[in-house]
Backbone as JSON Lines, residues from 0, in Angstrom:
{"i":0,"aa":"X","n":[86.45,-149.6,-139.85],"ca":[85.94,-149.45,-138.49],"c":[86.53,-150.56,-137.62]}
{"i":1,"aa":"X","n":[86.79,-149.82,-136.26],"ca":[87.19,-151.17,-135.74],"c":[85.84,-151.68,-134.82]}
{"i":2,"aa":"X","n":[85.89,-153.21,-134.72],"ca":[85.24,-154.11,-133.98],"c":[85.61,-155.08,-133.28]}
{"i":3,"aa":"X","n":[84.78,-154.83,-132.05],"ca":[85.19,-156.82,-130.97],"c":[84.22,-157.34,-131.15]}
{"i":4,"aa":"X","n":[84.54,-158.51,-131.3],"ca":[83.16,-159.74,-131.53],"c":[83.59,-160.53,-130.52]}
{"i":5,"aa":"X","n":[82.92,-160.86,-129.53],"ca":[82.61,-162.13,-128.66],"c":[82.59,-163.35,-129.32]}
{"i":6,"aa":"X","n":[83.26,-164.11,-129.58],"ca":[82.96,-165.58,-130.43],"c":[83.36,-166.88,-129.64]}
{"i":7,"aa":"X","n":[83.27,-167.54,-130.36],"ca":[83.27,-169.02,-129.89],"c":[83.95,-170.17,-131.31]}
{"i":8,"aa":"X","n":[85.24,-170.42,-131.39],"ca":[85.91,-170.69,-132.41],"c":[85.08,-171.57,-133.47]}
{"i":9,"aa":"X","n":[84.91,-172.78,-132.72],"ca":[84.0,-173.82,-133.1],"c":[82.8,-173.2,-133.55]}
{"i":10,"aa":"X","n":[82.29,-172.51,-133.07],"ca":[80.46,-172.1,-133.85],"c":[80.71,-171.54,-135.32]}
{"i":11,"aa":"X","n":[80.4,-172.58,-136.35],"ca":[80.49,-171.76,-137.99],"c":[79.48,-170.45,-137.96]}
{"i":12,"aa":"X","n":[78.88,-170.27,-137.21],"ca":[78.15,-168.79,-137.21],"c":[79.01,-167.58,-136.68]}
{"i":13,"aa":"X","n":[79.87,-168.02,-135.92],"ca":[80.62,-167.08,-135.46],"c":[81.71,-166.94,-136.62]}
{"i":14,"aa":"X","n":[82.36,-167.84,-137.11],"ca":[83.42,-167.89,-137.68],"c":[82.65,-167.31,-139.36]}
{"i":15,"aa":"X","n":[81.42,-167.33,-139.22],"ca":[80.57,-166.67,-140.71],"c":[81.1,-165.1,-140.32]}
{"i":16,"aa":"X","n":[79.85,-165.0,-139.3],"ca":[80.04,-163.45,-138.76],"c":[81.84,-162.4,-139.06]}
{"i":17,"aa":"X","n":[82.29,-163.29,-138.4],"ca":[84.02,-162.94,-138.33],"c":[84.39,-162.6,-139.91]}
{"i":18,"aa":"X","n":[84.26,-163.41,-141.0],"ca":[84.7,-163.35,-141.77],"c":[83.77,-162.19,-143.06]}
{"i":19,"aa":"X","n":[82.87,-162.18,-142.72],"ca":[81.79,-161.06,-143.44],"c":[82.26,-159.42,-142.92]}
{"i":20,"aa":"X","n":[82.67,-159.38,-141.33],"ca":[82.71,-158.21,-141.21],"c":[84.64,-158.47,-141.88]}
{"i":21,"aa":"X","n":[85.14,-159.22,-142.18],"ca":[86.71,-159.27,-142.46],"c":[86.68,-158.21,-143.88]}
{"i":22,"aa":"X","n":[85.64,-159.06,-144.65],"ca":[85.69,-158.81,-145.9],"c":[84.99,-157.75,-146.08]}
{"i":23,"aa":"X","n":[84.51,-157.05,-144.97],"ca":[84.16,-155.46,-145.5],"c":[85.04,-154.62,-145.42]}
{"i":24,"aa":"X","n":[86.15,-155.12,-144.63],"ca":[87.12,-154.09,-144.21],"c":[87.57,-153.64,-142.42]}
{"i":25,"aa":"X","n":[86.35,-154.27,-142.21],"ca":[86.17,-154.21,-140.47],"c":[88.02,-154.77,-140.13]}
{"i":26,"aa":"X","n":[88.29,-153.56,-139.15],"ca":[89.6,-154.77,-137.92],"c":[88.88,-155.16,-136.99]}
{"i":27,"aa":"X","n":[89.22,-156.08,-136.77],"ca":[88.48,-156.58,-136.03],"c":[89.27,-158.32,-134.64]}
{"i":28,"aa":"X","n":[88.9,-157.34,-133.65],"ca":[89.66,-157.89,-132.16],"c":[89.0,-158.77,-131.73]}
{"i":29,"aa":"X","n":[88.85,-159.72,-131.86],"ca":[88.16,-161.34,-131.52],"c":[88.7,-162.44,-130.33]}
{"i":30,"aa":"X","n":[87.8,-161.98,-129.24],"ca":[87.44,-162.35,-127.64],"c":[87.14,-163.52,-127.89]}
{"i":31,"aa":"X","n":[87.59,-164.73,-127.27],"ca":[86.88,-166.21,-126.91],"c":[85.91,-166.15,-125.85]}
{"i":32,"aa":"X","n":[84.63,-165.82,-126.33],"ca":[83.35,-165.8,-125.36],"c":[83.63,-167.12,-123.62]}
{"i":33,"aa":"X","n":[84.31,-167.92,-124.38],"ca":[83.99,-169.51,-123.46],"c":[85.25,-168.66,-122.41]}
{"i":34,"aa":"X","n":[86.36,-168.86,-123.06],"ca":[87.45,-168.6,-121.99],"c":[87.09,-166.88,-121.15]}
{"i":35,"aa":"X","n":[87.0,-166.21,-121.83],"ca":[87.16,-164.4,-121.51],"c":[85.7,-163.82,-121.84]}
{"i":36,"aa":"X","n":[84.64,-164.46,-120.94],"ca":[83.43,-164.02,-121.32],"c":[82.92,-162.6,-120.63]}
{"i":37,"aa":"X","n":[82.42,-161.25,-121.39],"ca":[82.36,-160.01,-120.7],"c":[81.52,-160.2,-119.29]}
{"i":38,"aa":"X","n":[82.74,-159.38,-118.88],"ca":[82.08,-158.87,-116.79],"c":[80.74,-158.45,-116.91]}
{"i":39,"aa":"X","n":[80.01,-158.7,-115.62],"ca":[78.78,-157.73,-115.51],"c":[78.92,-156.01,-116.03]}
{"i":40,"aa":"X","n":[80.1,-155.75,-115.53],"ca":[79.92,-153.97,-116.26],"c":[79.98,-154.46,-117.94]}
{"i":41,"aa":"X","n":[80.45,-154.77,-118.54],"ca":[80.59,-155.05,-119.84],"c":[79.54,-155.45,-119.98]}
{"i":42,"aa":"X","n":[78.89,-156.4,-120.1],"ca":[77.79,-156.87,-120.43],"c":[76.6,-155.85,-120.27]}
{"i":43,"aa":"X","n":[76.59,-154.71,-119.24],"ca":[75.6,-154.29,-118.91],"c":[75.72,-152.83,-120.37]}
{"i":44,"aa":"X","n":[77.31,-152.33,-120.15],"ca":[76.96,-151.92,-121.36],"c":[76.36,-152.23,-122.84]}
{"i":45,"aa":"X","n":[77.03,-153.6,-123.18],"ca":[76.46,-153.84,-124.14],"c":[75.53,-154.17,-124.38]}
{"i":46,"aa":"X","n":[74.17,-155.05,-123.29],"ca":[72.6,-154.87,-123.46],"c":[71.97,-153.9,-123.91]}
{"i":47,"aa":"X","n":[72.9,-152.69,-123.31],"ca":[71.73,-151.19,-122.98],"c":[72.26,-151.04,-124.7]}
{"i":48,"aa":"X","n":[73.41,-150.79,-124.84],"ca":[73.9,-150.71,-126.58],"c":[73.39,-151.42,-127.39]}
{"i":49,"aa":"X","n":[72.84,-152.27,-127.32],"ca":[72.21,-153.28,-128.42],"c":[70.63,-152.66,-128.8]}
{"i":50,"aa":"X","n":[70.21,-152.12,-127.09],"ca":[68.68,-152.26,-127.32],"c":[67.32,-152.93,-127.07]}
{"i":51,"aa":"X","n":[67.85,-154.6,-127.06],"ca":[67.34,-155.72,-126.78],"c":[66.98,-155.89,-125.0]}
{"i":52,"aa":"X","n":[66.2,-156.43,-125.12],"ca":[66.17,-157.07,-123.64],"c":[67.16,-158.35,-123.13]}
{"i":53,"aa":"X","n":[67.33,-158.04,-121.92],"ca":[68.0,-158.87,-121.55],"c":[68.1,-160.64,-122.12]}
{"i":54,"aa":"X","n":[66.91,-160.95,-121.59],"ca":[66.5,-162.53,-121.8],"c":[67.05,-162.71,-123.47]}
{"i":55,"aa":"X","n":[67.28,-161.89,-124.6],"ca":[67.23,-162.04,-125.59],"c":[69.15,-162.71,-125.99]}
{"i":56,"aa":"X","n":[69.69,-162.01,-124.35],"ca":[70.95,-162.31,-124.63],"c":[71.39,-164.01,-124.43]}
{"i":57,"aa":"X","n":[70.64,-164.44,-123.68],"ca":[71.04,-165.87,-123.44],"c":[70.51,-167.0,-124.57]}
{"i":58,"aa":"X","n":[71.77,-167.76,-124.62],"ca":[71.67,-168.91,-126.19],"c":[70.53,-170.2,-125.51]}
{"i":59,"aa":"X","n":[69.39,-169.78,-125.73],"ca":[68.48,-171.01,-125.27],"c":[68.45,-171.76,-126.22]}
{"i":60,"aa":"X","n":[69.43,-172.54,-126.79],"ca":[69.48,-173.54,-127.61],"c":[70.61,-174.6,-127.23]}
{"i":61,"aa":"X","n":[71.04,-173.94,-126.26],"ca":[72.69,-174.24,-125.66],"c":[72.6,-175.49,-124.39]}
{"i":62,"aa":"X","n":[73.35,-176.25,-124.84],"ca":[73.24,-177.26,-123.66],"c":[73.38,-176.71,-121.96]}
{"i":63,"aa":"X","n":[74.37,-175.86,-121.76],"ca":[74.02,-175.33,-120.73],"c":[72.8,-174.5,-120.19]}
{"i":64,"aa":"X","n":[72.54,-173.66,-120.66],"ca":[70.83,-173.34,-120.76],"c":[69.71,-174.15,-120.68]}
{"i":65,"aa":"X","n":[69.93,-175.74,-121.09],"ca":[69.06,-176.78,-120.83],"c":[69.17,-177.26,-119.36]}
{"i":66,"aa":"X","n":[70.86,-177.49,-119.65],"ca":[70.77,-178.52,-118.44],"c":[70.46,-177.68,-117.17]}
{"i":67,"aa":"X","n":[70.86,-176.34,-117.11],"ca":[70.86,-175.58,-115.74],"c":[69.03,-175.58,-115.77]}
{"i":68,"aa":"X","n":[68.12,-175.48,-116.46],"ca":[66.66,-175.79,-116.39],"c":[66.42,-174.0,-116.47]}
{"i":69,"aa":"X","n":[67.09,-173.15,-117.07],"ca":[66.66,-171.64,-117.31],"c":[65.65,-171.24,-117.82]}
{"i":70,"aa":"X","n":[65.3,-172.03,-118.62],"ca":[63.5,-171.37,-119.26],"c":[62.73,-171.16,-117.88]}
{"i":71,"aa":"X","n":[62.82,-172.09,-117.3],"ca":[61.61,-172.7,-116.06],"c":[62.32,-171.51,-114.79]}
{"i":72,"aa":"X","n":[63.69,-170.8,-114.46],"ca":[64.16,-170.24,-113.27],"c":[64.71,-169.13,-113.81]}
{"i":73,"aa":"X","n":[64.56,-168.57,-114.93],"ca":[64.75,-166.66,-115.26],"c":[63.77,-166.19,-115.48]}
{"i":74,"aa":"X","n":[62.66,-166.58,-115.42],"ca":[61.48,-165.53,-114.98],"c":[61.85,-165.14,-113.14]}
{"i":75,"aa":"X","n":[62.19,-166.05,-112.32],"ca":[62.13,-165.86,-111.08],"c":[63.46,-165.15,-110.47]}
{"i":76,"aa":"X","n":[64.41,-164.94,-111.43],"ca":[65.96,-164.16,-111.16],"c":[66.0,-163.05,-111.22]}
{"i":77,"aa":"X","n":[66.59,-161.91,-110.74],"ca":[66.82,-160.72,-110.86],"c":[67.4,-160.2,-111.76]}
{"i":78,"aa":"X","n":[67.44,-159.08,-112.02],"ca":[68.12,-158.83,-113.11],"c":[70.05,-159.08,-113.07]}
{"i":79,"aa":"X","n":[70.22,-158.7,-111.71],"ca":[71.49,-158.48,-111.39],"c":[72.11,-160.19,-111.08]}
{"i":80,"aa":"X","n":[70.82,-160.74,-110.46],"ca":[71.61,-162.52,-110.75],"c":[71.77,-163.35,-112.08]}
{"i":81,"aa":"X","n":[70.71,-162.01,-113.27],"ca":[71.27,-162.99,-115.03],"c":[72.69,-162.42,-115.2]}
{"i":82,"aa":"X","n":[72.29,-161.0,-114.97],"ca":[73.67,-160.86,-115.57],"c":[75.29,-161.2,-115.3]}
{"i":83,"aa":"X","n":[75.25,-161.89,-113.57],"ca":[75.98,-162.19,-113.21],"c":[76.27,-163.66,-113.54]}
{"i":84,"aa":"X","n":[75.15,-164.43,-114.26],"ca":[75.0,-165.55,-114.38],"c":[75.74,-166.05,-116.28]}
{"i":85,"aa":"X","n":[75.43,-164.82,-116.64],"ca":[76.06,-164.33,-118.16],"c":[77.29,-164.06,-118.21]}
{"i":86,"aa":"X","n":[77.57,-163.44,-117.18],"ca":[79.47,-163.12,-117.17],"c":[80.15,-164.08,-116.44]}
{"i":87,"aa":"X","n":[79.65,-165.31,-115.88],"ca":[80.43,-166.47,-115.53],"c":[80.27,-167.87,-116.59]}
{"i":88,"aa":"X","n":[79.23,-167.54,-118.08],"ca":[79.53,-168.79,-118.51],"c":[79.07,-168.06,-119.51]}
{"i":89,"aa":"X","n":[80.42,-168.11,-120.56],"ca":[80.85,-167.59,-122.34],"c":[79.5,-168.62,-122.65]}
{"i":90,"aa":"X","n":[78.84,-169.42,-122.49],"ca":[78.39,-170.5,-123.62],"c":[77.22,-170.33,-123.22]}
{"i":91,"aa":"X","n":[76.6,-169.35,-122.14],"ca":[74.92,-169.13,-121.62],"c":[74.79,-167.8,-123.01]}
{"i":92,"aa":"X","n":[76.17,-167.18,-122.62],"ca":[75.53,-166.21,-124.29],"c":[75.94,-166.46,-125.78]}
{"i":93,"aa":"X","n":[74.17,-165.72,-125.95],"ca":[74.0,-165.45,-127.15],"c":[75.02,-165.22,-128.56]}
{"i":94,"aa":"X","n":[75.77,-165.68,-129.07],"ca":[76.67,-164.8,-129.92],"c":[76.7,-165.49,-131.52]}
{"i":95,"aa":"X","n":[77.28,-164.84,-132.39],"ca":[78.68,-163.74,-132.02],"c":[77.91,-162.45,-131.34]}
{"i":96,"aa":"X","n":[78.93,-161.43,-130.3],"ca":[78.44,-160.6,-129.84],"c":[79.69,-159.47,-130.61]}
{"i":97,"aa":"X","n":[78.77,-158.24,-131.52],"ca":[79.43,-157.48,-131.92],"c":[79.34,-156.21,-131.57]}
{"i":98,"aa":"X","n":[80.65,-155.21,-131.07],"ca":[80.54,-153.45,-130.82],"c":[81.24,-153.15,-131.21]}
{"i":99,"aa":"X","n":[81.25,-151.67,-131.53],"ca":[81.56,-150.63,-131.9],"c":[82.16,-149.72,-130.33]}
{"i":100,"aa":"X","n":[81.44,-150.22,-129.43],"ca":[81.74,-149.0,-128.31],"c":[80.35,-148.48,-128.07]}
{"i":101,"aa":"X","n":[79.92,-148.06,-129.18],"ca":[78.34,-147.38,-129.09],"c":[76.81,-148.52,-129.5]}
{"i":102,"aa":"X","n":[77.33,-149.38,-130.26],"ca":[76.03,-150.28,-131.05],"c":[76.58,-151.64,-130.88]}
{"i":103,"aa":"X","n":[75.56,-152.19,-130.5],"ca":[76.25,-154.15,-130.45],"c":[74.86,-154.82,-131.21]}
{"i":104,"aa":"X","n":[75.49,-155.73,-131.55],"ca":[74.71,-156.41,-131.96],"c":[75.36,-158.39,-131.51]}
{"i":105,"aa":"X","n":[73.76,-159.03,-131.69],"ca":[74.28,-160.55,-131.04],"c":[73.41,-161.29,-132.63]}
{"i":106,"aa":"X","n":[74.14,-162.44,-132.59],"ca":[73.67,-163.13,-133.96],"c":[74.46,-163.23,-135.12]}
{"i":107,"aa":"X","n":[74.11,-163.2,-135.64],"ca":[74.52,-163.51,-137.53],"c":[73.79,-163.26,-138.52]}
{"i":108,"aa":"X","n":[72.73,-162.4,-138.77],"ca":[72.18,-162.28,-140.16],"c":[73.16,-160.93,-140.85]}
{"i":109,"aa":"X","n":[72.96,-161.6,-142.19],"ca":[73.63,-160.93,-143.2],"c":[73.11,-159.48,-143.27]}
{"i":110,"aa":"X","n":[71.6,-159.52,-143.38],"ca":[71.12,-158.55,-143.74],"c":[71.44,-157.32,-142.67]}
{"i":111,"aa":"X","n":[70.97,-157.99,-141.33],"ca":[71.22,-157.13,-139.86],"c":[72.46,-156.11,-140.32]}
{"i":112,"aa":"X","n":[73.95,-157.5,-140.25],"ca":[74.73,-156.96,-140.06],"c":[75.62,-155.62,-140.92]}
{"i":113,"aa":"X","n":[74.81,-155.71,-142.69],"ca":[74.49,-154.77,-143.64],"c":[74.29,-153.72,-143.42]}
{"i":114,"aa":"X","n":[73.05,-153.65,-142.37],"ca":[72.59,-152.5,-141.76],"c":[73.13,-151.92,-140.5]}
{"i":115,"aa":"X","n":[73.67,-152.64,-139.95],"ca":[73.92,-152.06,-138.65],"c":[76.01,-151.73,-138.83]}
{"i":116,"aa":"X","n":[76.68,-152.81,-140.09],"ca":[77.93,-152.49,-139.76],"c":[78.69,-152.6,-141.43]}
{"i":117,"aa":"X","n":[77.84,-151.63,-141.8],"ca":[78.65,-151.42,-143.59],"c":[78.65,-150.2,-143.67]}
């Protein structure tokens, strides 16, 4: 099957992710989230493809996510100012971010990715 993953070189979760779907057989086309992070249309597909809610896409563990003070000012944003706020900084999202075209998934569990891409 082929796959794009959104990654981030440096994150060993990404570079886990990358190499699990390698060794199933996946091809797989690997985007630098930081430099070439997906447009609002992209992104909007891949929320609705995942399933998840929005808020679920942003890395609140991420120094940018701290320092911009986002816990405390995305309850009060629109929908159309996160997502625009997501497609100008690779490192506000969530990743690795993985599709098919039809199913994405964001994260790294083994098990998930078992289920959703074996």
């Amino acid at each position: 099957m082929d796959l794009t993953i959104y990654e981030y070189s440096k994150c060993s979760t990404c570079r886990k992710a990358v190499k699990w779907l390698k060794d199933q057989g996946h091809n797989v086309k690997q985007i630098p989230i930081v430099e070439e992070p997906p447009t609002v249309q992209e992104l909007e597909k891949l929320v609705a493809s995942s399933g998840l809610e929005l808020k679920k896409w942003f890395n609140t563990s991420g120094e940018v996510y701290k320092a911009l003070q986002l816990k405390d000012k995305l309850p009060g944003m629109s929908v159309e100012e996160q997502f625009k706020l997501l497609s100008e900084n690779g490192k506000l999202l969530k990743r690795p971010i993985v599709t098919d075209g039809n199913k994405t998934t964001i994260g790294f569990k083994e098990d998930q990715y078992a289920d959703a891409w074996s």
